[in-house]
């Protein structure tokens, strides 16, 4: 499930005979400028996938060779593994990007232990950031929960574990992270309030140690290197009695079964079926961490090429011919990625002239005709420095939200959202008073005391703001931020283009200077409140109707706080000024049509602008929120077909989300059954260090439940 805050995205687990110990692989050379985990010795890379790291950008540093494959001979009797040494079995060896739909290399069959009832069996399906974090939490909690028991931990992932599909290391380096590298970690530090032990470690920025895009952002490929290193690091020394089995394959089904144990006892379990032809294996608990759920493609209008929805696909985008008119739905991060691949990725260049950034076309670009519901691109992420520390919520705290929901007839929109709005408002004026004290005529202590003394949403709060901040331009109007073009009408396309470009330039100016406005304070507030609402959601404290309302309300949070880095927003403005990108307007609709010459096209309209645009390619530059019945993953469709997954609904309307129960994220079937031996851990934005991130707390709960803790 997507995170509902845009910043936390509001959202990456004893028998006498042991398997043979795995010989250590030779240590991989460390890249220059990439420090080891402070205070630890050099650790050998144990990933069994030695792929050549491709670098499409000639100016990038040379690829770093991986450690050679670890191949474990399984013939002969099992021998005890040395305590605390790796017991890792790579079940197959496949390239970085597995072919589809061909099966990956066959898995190696393992002889079952002599007493299966004494081995806890966990399977994590999907090992991108979420799955890798759950693996880390399982290993961290295993000694405490198992207390000498044995564990077989299966990891099923066709791509290199840690990076997974989205963060694989062979993708174009034009694709950037959206979060600053120093704000991204997969190591739960001492700030995380969870049962399992902390595991401090470096952020992406500290680990890379080298130059970053726009001074702060890593490429997705480099983030993939960090994630692969994280997985190797946390699995390098397994707890005694733990065996890690990595299957480089796809899971195509998980079905329930029973096995016969000693003395004729029956043991319920689940059988995992892979696409590589290897024998299925059994698990006591299955964690589904497959990331963003792709959907089966829908055919485009006859005679029109359709691409998407889904993340930017370099191969499919490469098929768009130069000069083609591409009607694009979506102006978010996927659109920014597509725009960069179709322009700079085709030889175009950005140059600074006269204090402005200009785009010099290569002649190989298509023409992008882009529209969305709001009609404007996401504003850029604010500058990384703020006038005041972000800190936890002061008004929309977890306790305050719970108290509001406990009232008779309470609902998210009526009782919780006003707390969120009050939090954002309070933070905005705190930053204004700190950064530009002359703009407020009331002492901050007096304003703070008065504002927080009134109930959230009380009209007396608004009166206090008007008294304290006399200039309307200094006040916070969330509705204008949420829908910048709402209610406007334009005489023609050029009128709209000029207005949107001016708005983009103004957003860049505001967000470059953290002292100029309260933008960064509002974004920080969305981060903090989104984490609170995420915790309420995952803890089962919100009804399906409340979840739908929270997703709807925090969609505006995504618009305000999850935009591209500043440099990317500046490039997008240059593309618009060069005429490579044309905006359709708010409320964009797309319909198939036939031209007077008989050509089949799609036409894009906006009710705010007369006329229409047409194109021969339809690019859905967005992530689809279709229900599990349209999932691209055959495993999800199989579970759905048997009624073992249900779609979250509010009334008669499906939200596109899988219905889950409780903090351990158990899926709920169509019959209402809660499958407590399964977990669906949806994608979430990367956690920030030192913030007690809900990402880690959820993963710790999931891991301990999978291990059998109660």
PDB file of C-alpha atoms in Angstrom, residues 43 105 132 189 224 267 279 295 467 534 538 549 593 605:
ATOM      1  CA  UNK A  43      33.021  -7.459   5.221  1.00  0.00           C
ATOM      2  CA  UNK A 105      18.095 -20.487 -13.484  1.00  0.00           C
ATOM      3  CA  UNK A 132      15.471  -6.088   2.861  1.00  0.00           C
ATOM      4  CA  UNK A 189      19.110   3.789  14.852  1.00  0.00           C
ATOM      5  CA  UNK A 224      20.695   0.419  -5.658  1.00  0.00           C
ATOM      6  CA  UNK A 267       1.209 -29.149  10.587  1.00  0.00           C
ATOM      7  CA  UNK A 279      10.450 -27.861  -6.259  1.00  0.00           C
ATOM      8  CA  UNK A 295      -1.138  -3.643 -13.365  1.00  0.00           C
ATOM      9  CA  UNK A 467      -4.559  39.880  14.027  1.00  0.00           C
ATOM     10  CA  UNK A 534       0.228   6.110   8.764  1.00  0.00           C
ATOM     11  CA  UNK A 538      -1.425   0.395   9.903  1.00  0.00           C
ATOM     12  CA  UNK A 549     -10.653  10.049   3.277  1.00  0.00           C
ATOM     13  CA  UNK A 593     -10.422  10.630 -32.256  1.00  0.00           C
ATOM     14  CA  UNK A 605      -8.841  18.812 -23.453  1.00  0.00           C
TER      15      UNK A 605
END
